[in-house]
CSV table of C-alpha atoms in Angstrom, one decimal:
chain,number,residue,atom,x,y,z
M,1,UNK,CA,-17.7,-14.2,21.3
M,2,UNK,CA,-15.2,-13.5,18.4
M,3,UNK,CA,-11.8,-12.5,18.7
M,4,UNK,CA,-10.5,-9.2,17.0
M,5,UNK,CA,-7.0,-7.5,16.4
M,6,UNK,CA,-5.8,-5.2,13.9
M,7,UNK,CA,-2.9,-5.0,11.7
M,8,UNK,CA,-1.6,-1.9,10.3
M,9,UNK,CA,-0.1,-2.7,6.9
M,10,UNK,CA,2.8,-0.2,7.4
M,11,UNK,CA,4.3,1.7,10.4
M,12,UNK,CA,4.7,5.5,10.8
M,13,UNK,CA,2.6,8.5,10.2
M,14,UNK,CA,2.4,7.9,6.5
M,15,UNK,CA,1.5,4.5,6.1
M,16,UNK,CA,0.0,4.0,2.5
M,17,UNK,CA,1.9,5.6,-0.3
M,18,UNK,CA,1.3,5.3,-3.9
M,19,UNK,CA,4.0,6.6,-6.4
M,20,UNK,CA,4.0,7.1,-10.0
M,21,UNK,CA,7.1,7.0,-12.1
M,22,UNK,CA,8.0,7.8,-15.6
M,23,UNK,CA,10.1,5.7,-18.0
M,24,UNK,CA,10.9,6.2,-21.7
M,25,UNK,CA,9.4,9.6,-21.7
M,26,UNK,CA,5.7,9.2,-21.2
M,27,UNK,CA,5.0,5.6,-19.6
M,28,UNK,CA,3.5,6.0,-16.2
M,29,UNK,CA,3.4,3.1,-13.7
M,30,UNK,CA,1.8,3.0,-10.3
M,31,UNK,CA,2.5,0.8,-7.4
M,32,UNK,CA,2.1,0.7,-3.7
M,33,UNK,CA,5.0,1.5,-1.2
M,34,UNK,CA,4.6,-1.2,1.4
M,35,UNK,CA,6.7,0.7,3.9
M,36,UNK,CA,9.3,1.7,1.5
M,37,UNK,CA,10.4,5.4,1.9
M,38,UNK,CA,9.4,6.8,-1.4
M,39,UNK,CA,10.2,10.3,-2.1
M,40,UNK,CA,9.9,12.6,-5.2
M,41,UNK,CA,12.8,12.3,-7.6
M,42,UNK,CA,14.1,9.1,-6.1
M,43,UNK,CA,15.3,6.3,-8.5
M,44,UNK,CA,13.7,2.9,-8.7
M,45,UNK,CA,14.7,-0.3,-10.3
M,46,UNK,CA,11.5,-2.4,-11.2
M,47,UNK,CA,13.3,-5.7,-12.1
M,48,UNK,CA,14.1,-6.1,-8.3
M,49,UNK,CA,11.7,-3.7,-6.8
M,50,UNK,CA,14.5,-1.8,-5.2
M,51,UNK,CA,15.0,2.0,-4.2
M,52,UNK,CA,17.9,4.0,-4.6
M,53,UNK,CA,19.0,5.7,-1.4
M,54,UNK,CA,17.9,9.3,-1.2
M,55,UNK,CA,21.4,10.7,-0.3
M,56,UNK,CA,21.6,13.8,-2.7
M,57,UNK,CA,23.6,11.8,-5.1
M,58,UNK,CA,21.4,9.1,-6.8
M,59,UNK,CA,18.9,11.4,-8.3
M,60,UNK,CA,18.7,13.8,-11.4
M,61,UNK,CA,17.7,17.1,-9.6
M,62,UNK,CA,18.8,19.1,-6.6
M,63,UNK,CA,16.6,19.3,-3.6
M,64,UNK,CA,15.9,23.0,-4.6
M,65,UNK,CA,14.7,22.0,-8.0
M,66,UNK,CA,12.6,19.2,-6.6
M,67,UNK,CA,11.0,21.7,-4.0
M,68,UNK,CA,10.5,24.2,-6.7
M,69,UNK,CA,8.5,22.0,-9.1
M,70,UNK,CA,6.4,20.1,-6.5
M,71,UNK,CA,2.7,20.6,-6.3
M,72,UNK,CA,0.5,19.5,-3.4
M,73,UNK,CA,-3.0,18.7,-3.6
M,74,UNK,CA,-5.1,18.2,-0.4
M,75,UNK,CA,-7.4,15.5,-1.0
M,76,UNK,CA,-8.7,14.0,2.2
M,77,UNK,CA,-11.1,10.9,1.8
M,78,UNK,CA,-12.0,7.9,4.3
M,79,UNK,CA,-13.2,4.6,3.0
M,80,UNK,CA,-14.2,1.4,4.7
M,81,UNK,CA,-14.6,-2.2,3.2
M,82,UNK,CA,-15.7,-5.4,4.7
M,83,UNK,CA,-13.8,-8.4,3.4
M,84,UNK,CA,-14.8,-11.9,3.8
M,85,UNK,CA,-12.4,-13.7,1.2
M,86,UNK,CA,-9.3,-14.9,3.1
M,87,UNK,CA,-7.5,-15.9,-0.1
M,88,UNK,CA,-4.0,-14.7,-0.9
M,89,UNK,CA,-5.3,-13.1,-4.2
M,90,UNK,CA,-8.1,-11.2,-2.4
M,91,UNK,CA,-5.4,-10.0,0.2
M,92,UNK,CA,-3.0,-8.8,-2.5
M,93,UNK,CA,-5.9,-7.1,-4.4
M,94,UNK,CA,-7.0,-5.1,-1.3
M,95,UNK,CA,-3.3,-4.2,-0.4
M,96,UNK,CA,-3.1,-2.7,-4.1
M,97,UNK,CA,-0.4,-5.2,-5.2
M,98,UNK,CA,-1.1,-5.6,-8.9
M,99,UNK,CA,2.3,-7.0,-9.9
M,100,UNK,CA,3.0,-10.7,-9.6
M,101,UNK,CA,6.7,-9.8,-9.6
M,102,UNK,CA,6.2,-7.5,-6.5
M,103,UNK,CA,3.8,-10.0,-4.8
M,104,UNK,CA,6.5,-12.7,-5.3
M,105,UNK,CA,9.4,-10.3,-4.0
M,106,UNK,CA,7.1,-9.5,-0.9
M,107,UNK,CA,6.2,-12.9,0.0
M,108,UNK,CA,9.8,-14.1,-0.3
M,109,UNK,CA,11.2,-11.3,1.7
M,110,UNK,CA,13.1,-9.7,-1.2
M,111,UNK,CA,11.3,-6.4,-0.9
M,112,UNK,CA,12.8,-4.5,2.1
M,113,UNK,CA,10.2,-2.7,3.9
M,114,UNK,CA,10.1,-0.6,7.2
M,115,UNK,CA,7.2,-2.9,8.5
M,116,UNK,CA,6.8,-6.7,8.3
M,117,UNK,CA,3.1,-6.2,9.0
M,118,UNK,CA,2.1,-6.3,5.3
M,119,UNK,CA,3.6,-9.6,5.0
M,120,UNK,CA,2.2,-10.8,8.2
M,121,UNK,CA,-1.4,-10.0,7.0
M,122,UNK,CA,-0.7,-12.0,3.8
M,123,UNK,CA,0.4,-15.0,5.7
M,124,UNK,CA,-2.0,-14.9,8.5
M,125,UNK,CA,-4.8,-17.5,7.4
M,126,UNK,CA,-7.5,-19.2,8.8
M,127,UNK,CA,-6.6,-22.8,10.1
M,128,UNK,CA,-10.0,-24.5,10.3
M,129,UNK,CA,-13.0,-24.9,8.2
M,130,UNK,CA,-14.9,-24.2,11.6
M,131,UNK,CA,-13.2,-20.7,11.8
M,132,UNK,CA,-14.8,-17.5,10.5
M,133,UNK,CA,-13.0,-14.6,9.5
M,134,UNK,CA,-14.2,-11.2,8.6
M,135,UNK,CA,-11.9,-8.1,8.0
M,136,UNK,CA,-12.7,-4.5,8.3
M,137,UNK,CA,-10.4,-2.4,5.9
M,138,UNK,CA,-9.9,1.2,6.8
M,139,UNK,CA,-8.2,3.5,4.2
M,140,UNK,CA,-7.5,7.3,4.6
M,141,UNK,CA,-6.0,9.3,2.0
M,142,UNK,CA,-4.9,12.9,2.9
M,143,UNK,CA,-2.9,14.4,0.1
M,144,UNK,CA,-1.0,13.9,-3.1
M,145,UNK,CA,2.4,15.4,-4.0
M,146,UNK,CA,3.5,15.6,-7.8
M,147,UNK,CA,6.7,16.4,-9.5
M,148,UNK,CA,6.1,18.5,-12.7
M,149,UNK,CA,9.5,19.0,-14.3
M,150,UNK,CA,9.4,20.8,-17.7
M,151,UNK,CA,12.1,18.5,-19.1
M,152,UNK,CA,10.7,15.0,-18.7
M,153,UNK,CA,10.8,14.5,-22.5
M,154,UNK,CA,14.6,14.0,-22.1
M,155,UNK,CA,14.1,10.4,-20.7
M,156,UNK,CA,13.9,8.7,-24.0
M,157,UNK,CA,16.0,5.7,-22.8
M,158,UNK,CA,14.4,2.5,-21.3
M,159,UNK,CA,16.8,2.7,-18.5
M,160,UNK,CA,18.1,5.5,-16.3
M,161,UNK,CA,21.7,5.6,-14.8
M,162,UNK,CA,22.6,6.9,-11.6
M,163,UNK,CA,26.0,8.7,-11.0
M,164,UNK,CA,27.6,5.5,-9.9
M,165,UNK,CA,26.4,3.5,-12.9
M,166,UNK,CA,23.9,1.5,-11.0
M,167,UNK,CA,20.8,0.8,-13.6
M,168,UNK,CA,17.5,2.2,-12.6
M,169,UNK,CA,14.3,1.9,-14.6
M,170,UNK,CA,12.1,4.6,-13.1
M,171,UNK,CA,11.9,7.9,-11.4
M,172,UNK,CA,9.4,8.8,-8.9
M,173,UNK,CA,7.1,11.8,-10.0
M,174,UNK,CA,4.2,11.3,-7.7
M,175,UNK,CA,3.4,10.3,-4.2
M,176,UNK,CA,0.0,9.7,-2.4
M,177,UNK,CA,-0.2,10.0,1.4
M,178,UNK,CA,-2.6,8.3,3.7
M,179,UNK,CA,-3.0,5.3,6.0
M,180,UNK,CA,-4.5,2.0,5.6
M,181,UNK,CA,-5.3,-0.6,8.4
M,182,UNK,CA,-7.0,-4.1,8.5
M,183,UNK,CA,-9.0,-5.0,11.6
M,184,UNK,CA,-9.3,-9.0,11.7
M,185,UNK,CA,-12.4,-10.6,13.5
M,186,UNK,CA,-11.9,-14.3,14.0
M,187,UNK,CA,-14.6,-16.7,15.5
M,188,UNK,CA,-14.3,-20.3,16.1
M,189,UNK,CA,-17.7,-22.1,15.7
M,190,UNK,CA,-19.2,-24.2,18.4
M,191,UNK,CA,-20.8,-27.6,17.7
M,192,UNK,CA,-24.3,-26.2,17.6
M,193,UNK,CA,-23.5,-22.9,15.5
M,194,UNK,CA,-24.4,-22.7,11.9
M,195,UNK,CA,-21.7,-21.3,9.8
M,196,UNK,CA,-23.5,-19.3,7.2
M,197,UNK,CA,-25.9,-17.7,9.8
M,198,UNK,CA,-22.9,-16.9,12.0
M,199,UNK,CA,-21.0,-15.4,9.2
M,200,UNK,CA,-23.9,-13.2,8.1
M,201,UNK,CA,-24.2,-11.9,11.7
M,202,UNK,CA,-20.5,-11.0,11.9
M,203,UNK,CA,-20.7,-9.3,8.5
M,204,UNK,CA,-23.6,-7.3,9.6
M,205,UNK,CA,-22.1,-6.4,13.0
M,206,UNK,CA,-18.7,-5.3,11.5
M,207,UNK,CA,-20.2,-3.4,8.6
M,208,UNK,CA,-22.0,-1.2,11.2
M,209,UNK,CA,-18.8,-0.3,13.3
M,210,UNK,CA,-18.0,2.7,10.8
M,211,UNK,CA,-21.6,4.1,11.3
M,212,UNK,CA,-21.2,4.1,15.1
M,213,UNK,CA,-18.2,6.5,14.7
M,214,UNK,CA,-20.3,8.8,12.5
M,215,UNK,CA,-23.3,8.8,14.9
M,216,UNK,CA,-21.1,9.6,18.1
M,217,UNK,CA,-19.6,12.5,16.1
M,218,UNK,CA,-23.0,14.0,15.5
């Protein structure tokens, strides 16, 4: 028998958000939200991975303008992936954390998230060479919202200043909505069990789980 548990990387109905931001006119940057409440038009400081509160003051546009120039694309997709690599670099890659700066801030607790489960998943590692771990990753994307302002060319400076003169480096112009979860299956090997054979069996069984759902629906 093997133990199983799941870790939702973020809490709430919208769990996995990506955002795109514009700086110096046309430079786009993409990152993961990791529980942070990104919204269109919000300001962001990349040097410490912090968001400016969305209080109607620290933004360039009114709520009316943001709503007027927002377009929504419905784009539902579901993907599964079986992960056998328990290394930190593998976990960061599957979480979508591409920036070493963001990874360091996340692990050190400097990034303020609404859920600590992303960090829990990163820090939860196997404790013995007789332990096998296989992870089933579930990812669902539902829609994409984009801000199409006709005057983005006015951002010619490397930094953007909010009304209270706090420096921001980016403005959010796109958000991808969806959910992401990790189902972690662990097994402690007995004395007579072979590591490679048991691992292949676990991979085979776990990779079959998404097919069971599709067959039940049909």
